[in-house]
Tab-separated table of C-alpha atoms in Angstrom:
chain	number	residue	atom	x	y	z
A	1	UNK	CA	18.484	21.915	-10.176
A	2	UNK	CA	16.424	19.091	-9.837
A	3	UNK	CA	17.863	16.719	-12.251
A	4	UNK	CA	21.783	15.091	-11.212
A	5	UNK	CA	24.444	16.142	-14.181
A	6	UNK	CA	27.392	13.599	-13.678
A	7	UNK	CA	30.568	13.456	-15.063
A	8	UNK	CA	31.801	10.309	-16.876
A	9	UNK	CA	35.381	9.436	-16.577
A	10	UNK	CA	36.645	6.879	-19.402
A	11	UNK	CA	40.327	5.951	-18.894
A	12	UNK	CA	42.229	2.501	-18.788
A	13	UNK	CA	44.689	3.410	-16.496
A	14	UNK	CA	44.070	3.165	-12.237
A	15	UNK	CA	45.626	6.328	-11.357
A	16	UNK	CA	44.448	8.867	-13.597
A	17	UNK	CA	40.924	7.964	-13.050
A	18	UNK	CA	41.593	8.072	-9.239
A	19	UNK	CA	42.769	11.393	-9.482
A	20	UNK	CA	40.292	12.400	-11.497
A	21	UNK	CA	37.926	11.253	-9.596
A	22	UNK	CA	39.307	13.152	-6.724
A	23	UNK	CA	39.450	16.506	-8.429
A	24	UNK	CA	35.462	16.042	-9.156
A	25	UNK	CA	34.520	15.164	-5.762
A	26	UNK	CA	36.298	18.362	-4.208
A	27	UNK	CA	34.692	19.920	-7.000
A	28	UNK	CA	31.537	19.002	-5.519
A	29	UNK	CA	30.865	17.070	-8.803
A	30	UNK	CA	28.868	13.510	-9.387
A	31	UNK	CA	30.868	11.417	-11.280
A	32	UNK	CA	31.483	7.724	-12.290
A	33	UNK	CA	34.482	6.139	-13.753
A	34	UNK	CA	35.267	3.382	-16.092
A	35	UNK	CA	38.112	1.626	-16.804
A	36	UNK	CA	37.312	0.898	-20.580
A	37	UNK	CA	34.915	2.396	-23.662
A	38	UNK	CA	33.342	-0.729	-23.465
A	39	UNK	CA	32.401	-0.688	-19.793
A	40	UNK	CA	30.730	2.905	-20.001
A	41	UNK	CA	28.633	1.451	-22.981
A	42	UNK	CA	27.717	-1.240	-20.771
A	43	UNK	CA	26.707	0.490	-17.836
A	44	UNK	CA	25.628	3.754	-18.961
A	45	UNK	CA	22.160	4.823	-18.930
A	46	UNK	CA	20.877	6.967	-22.454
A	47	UNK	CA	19.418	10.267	-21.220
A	48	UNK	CA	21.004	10.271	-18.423
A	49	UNK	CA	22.615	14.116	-18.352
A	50	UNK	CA	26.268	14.995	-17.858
A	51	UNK	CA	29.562	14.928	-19.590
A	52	UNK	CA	32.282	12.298	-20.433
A	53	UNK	CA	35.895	12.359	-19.699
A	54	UNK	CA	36.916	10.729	-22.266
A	55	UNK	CA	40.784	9.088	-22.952
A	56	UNK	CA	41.339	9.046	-26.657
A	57	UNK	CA	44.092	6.044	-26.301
A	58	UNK	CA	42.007	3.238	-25.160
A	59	UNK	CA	42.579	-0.818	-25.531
A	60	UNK	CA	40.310	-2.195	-27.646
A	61	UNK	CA	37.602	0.573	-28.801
A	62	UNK	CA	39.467	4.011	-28.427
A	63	UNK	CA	38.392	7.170	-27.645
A	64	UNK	CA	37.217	7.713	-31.204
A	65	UNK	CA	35.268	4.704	-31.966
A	66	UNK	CA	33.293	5.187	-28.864
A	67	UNK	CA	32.734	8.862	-30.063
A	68	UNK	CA	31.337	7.395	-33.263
A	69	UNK	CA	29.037	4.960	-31.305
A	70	UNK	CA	27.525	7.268	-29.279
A	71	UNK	CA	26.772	9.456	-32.441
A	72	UNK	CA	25.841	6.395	-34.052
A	73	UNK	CA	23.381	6.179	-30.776
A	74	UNK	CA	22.169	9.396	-30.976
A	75	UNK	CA	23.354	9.760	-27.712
A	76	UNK	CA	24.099	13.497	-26.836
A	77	UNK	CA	26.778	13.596	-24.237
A	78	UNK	CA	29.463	16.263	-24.761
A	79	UNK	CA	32.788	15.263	-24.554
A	80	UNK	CA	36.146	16.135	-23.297
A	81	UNK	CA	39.112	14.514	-24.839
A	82	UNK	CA	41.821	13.703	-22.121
A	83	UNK	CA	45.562	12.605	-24.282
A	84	UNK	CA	48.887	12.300	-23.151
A	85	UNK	CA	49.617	11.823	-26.873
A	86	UNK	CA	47.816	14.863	-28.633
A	87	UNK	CA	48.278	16.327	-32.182
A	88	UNK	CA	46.570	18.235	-34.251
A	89	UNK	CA	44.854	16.409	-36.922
A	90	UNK	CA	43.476	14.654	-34.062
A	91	UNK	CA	42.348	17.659	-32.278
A	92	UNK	CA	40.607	18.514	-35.180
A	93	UNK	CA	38.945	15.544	-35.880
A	94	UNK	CA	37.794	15.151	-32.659
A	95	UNK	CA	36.299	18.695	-32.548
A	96	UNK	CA	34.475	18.210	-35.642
A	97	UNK	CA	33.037	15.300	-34.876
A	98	UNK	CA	30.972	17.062	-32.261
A	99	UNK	CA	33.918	17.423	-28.888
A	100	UNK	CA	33.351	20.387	-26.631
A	101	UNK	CA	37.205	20.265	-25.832
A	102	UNK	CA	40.583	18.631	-26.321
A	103	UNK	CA	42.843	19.001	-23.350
A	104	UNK	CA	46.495	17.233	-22.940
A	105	UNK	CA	46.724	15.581	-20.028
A	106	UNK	CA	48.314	16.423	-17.296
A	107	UNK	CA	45.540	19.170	-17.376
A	108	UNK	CA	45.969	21.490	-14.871
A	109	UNK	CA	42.807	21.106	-11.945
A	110	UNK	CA	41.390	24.861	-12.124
A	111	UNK	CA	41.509	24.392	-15.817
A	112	UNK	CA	39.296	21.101	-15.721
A	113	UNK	CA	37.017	22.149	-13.127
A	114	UNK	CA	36.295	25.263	-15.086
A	115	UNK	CA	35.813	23.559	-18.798
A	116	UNK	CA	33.013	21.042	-16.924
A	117	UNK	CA	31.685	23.604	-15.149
A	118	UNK	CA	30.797	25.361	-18.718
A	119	UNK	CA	29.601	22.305	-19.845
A	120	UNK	CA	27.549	20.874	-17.336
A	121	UNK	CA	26.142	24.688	-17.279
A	122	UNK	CA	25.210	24.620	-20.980
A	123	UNK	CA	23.886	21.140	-20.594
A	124	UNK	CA	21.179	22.718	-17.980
A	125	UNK	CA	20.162	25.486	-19.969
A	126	UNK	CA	19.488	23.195	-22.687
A	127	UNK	CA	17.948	20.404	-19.985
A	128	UNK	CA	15.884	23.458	-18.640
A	129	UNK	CA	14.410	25.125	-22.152
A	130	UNK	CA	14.167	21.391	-23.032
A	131	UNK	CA	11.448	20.784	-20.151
A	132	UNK	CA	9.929	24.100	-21.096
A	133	UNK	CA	8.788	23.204	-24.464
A	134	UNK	CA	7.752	19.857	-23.518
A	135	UNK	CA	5.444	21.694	-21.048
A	136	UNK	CA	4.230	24.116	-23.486
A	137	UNK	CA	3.549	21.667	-26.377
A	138	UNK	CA	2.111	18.769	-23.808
A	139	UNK	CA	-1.049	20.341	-24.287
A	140	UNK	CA	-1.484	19.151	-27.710
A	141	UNK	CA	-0.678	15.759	-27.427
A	142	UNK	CA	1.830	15.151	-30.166
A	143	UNK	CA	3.666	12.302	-30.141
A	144	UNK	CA	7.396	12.111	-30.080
A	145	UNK	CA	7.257	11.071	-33.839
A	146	UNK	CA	4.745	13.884	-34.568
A	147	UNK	CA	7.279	16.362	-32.796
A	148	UNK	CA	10.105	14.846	-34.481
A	149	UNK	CA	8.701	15.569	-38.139
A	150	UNK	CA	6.981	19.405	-36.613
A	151	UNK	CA	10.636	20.170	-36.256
A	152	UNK	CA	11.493	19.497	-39.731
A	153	UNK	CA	7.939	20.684	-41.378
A	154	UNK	CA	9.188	24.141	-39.715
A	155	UNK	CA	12.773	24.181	-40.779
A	156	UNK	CA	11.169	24.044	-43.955
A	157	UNK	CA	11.835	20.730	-44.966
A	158	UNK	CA	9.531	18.972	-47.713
A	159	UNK	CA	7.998	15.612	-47.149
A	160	UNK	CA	9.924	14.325	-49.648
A	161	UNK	CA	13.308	15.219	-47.800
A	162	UNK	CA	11.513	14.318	-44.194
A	163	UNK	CA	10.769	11.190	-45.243
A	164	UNK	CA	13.862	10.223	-46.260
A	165	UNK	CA	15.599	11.643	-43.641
A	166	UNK	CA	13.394	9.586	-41.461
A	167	UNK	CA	13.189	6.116	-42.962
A	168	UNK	CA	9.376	6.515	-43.686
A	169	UNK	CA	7.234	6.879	-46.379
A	170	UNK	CA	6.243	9.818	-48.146
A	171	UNK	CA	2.896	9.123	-47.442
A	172	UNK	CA	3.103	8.302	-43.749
A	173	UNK	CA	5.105	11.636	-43.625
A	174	UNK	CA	1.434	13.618	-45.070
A	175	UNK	CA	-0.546	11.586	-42.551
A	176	UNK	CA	1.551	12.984	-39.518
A	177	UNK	CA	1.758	16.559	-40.881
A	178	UNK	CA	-2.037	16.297	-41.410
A	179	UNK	CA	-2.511	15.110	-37.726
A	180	UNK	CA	-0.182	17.822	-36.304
A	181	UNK	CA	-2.143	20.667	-38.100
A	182	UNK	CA	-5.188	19.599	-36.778
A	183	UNK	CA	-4.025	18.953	-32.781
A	184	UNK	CA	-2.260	22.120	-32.933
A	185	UNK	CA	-5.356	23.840	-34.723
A	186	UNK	CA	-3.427	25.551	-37.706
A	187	UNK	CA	-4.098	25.433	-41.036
A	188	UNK	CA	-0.615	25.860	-42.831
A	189	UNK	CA	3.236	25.816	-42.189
A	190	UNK	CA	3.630	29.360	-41.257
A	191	UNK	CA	0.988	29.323	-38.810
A	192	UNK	CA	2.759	26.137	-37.219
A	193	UNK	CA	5.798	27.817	-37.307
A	194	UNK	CA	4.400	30.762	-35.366
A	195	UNK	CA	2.977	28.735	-32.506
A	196	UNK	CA	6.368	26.803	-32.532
A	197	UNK	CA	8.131	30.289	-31.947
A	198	UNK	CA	6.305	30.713	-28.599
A	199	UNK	CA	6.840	27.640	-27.671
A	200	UNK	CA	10.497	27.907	-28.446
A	201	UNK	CA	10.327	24.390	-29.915
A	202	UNK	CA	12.312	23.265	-31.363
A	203	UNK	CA	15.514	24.850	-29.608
């Protein structure tokens, strides 16, 4: 695997991100820690692949602000909530806003290890199919707007709804859909949505 998954370790407290940080390098895991939501916004890097560690009880933004930040983002990072302080409601919460996992610290090592290790192995499939279909629809030079509204033409979204969706006019919404036909040389929706299908795009 060419590209370096790293795990992101968010907690205020010295110790626990020490130890953490311990368990991942045994682990044989890249990792970076931060003592602070606000420091891993700072520093971190959008794209870059991996999964975050994530304390929900922070000072200042907590573990669920930054959660909303990143979605606010439209940063895709799967999380793990770390709490000492867990209940349910807040499980839930977290889960449905988009959490891979809610674990009550302290969390036994095996246990971590093997939750990240699902994670960051999901995160490569998708990194993986991901660099497929950018290889496979590279050859008709779409642009990453043009993709962006292919995806919805073939989910079967109208212009109407695409263009709201997307911030754009209804009009600049026919222009693109009229320039993707013609790169991709189809004539209609279902034939786009066929040559989608090989492609496997979008996921």
């Amino acid at each position: 695997m060419s590209t370096q998954f790293c795990v992101f370790i968010v907690d205020d407290e010295y110790p626990v991100r020490h130890s953490l940080g311990l368990i991942m390098e045994t682990a044989g895991f890249a990792y970076q820690t931060f003592e602070s939501a606000e420091d891993f916004l700072q520093n971190y890097c959008p794209g870059q692949p991996g999964c975050l560690l994530l304390d929900i009880n922070l000072p200042g933004l907590n573990g669920d602000e930054l959660q909303a930040e990143l979605i606010r983002r439209k940063i895709h990072l799967p999380i793990i909530f770390l709490t000492a302080f867990g209940d349910i409601p807040m499980t839930v919460r977290a889960i449905k806003a988009g959490a891979v996992d809610f674990l009550t610290k302290p969390v036994p090592r095996d246990l971590l290890i093997e939750r990240i290790q699902a994670v960051l192995q999901h995160e490569t499939q998708i990194h993986e199919q991901t660099a497929e279909q950018a290889l496979c629809m590279s050859q008709y030079g779409l642009t990453s707007r043009e993709m962006e509204i292919m995806s919805l033409v073939v989910a079967g979204h109208p212009n109407k709804e695409i263009a709201r969706q997307l911030g754009i006019s209804y009009r600049t919404v026919e222009i693109h859909r009229a320039r993707i036909l013609k790169k991709t040389g189809t004539t209609n929706p279902l034939e786009l949505a066929r040559l989608c299908k090989a492609c496997n795009f979008p996921p």
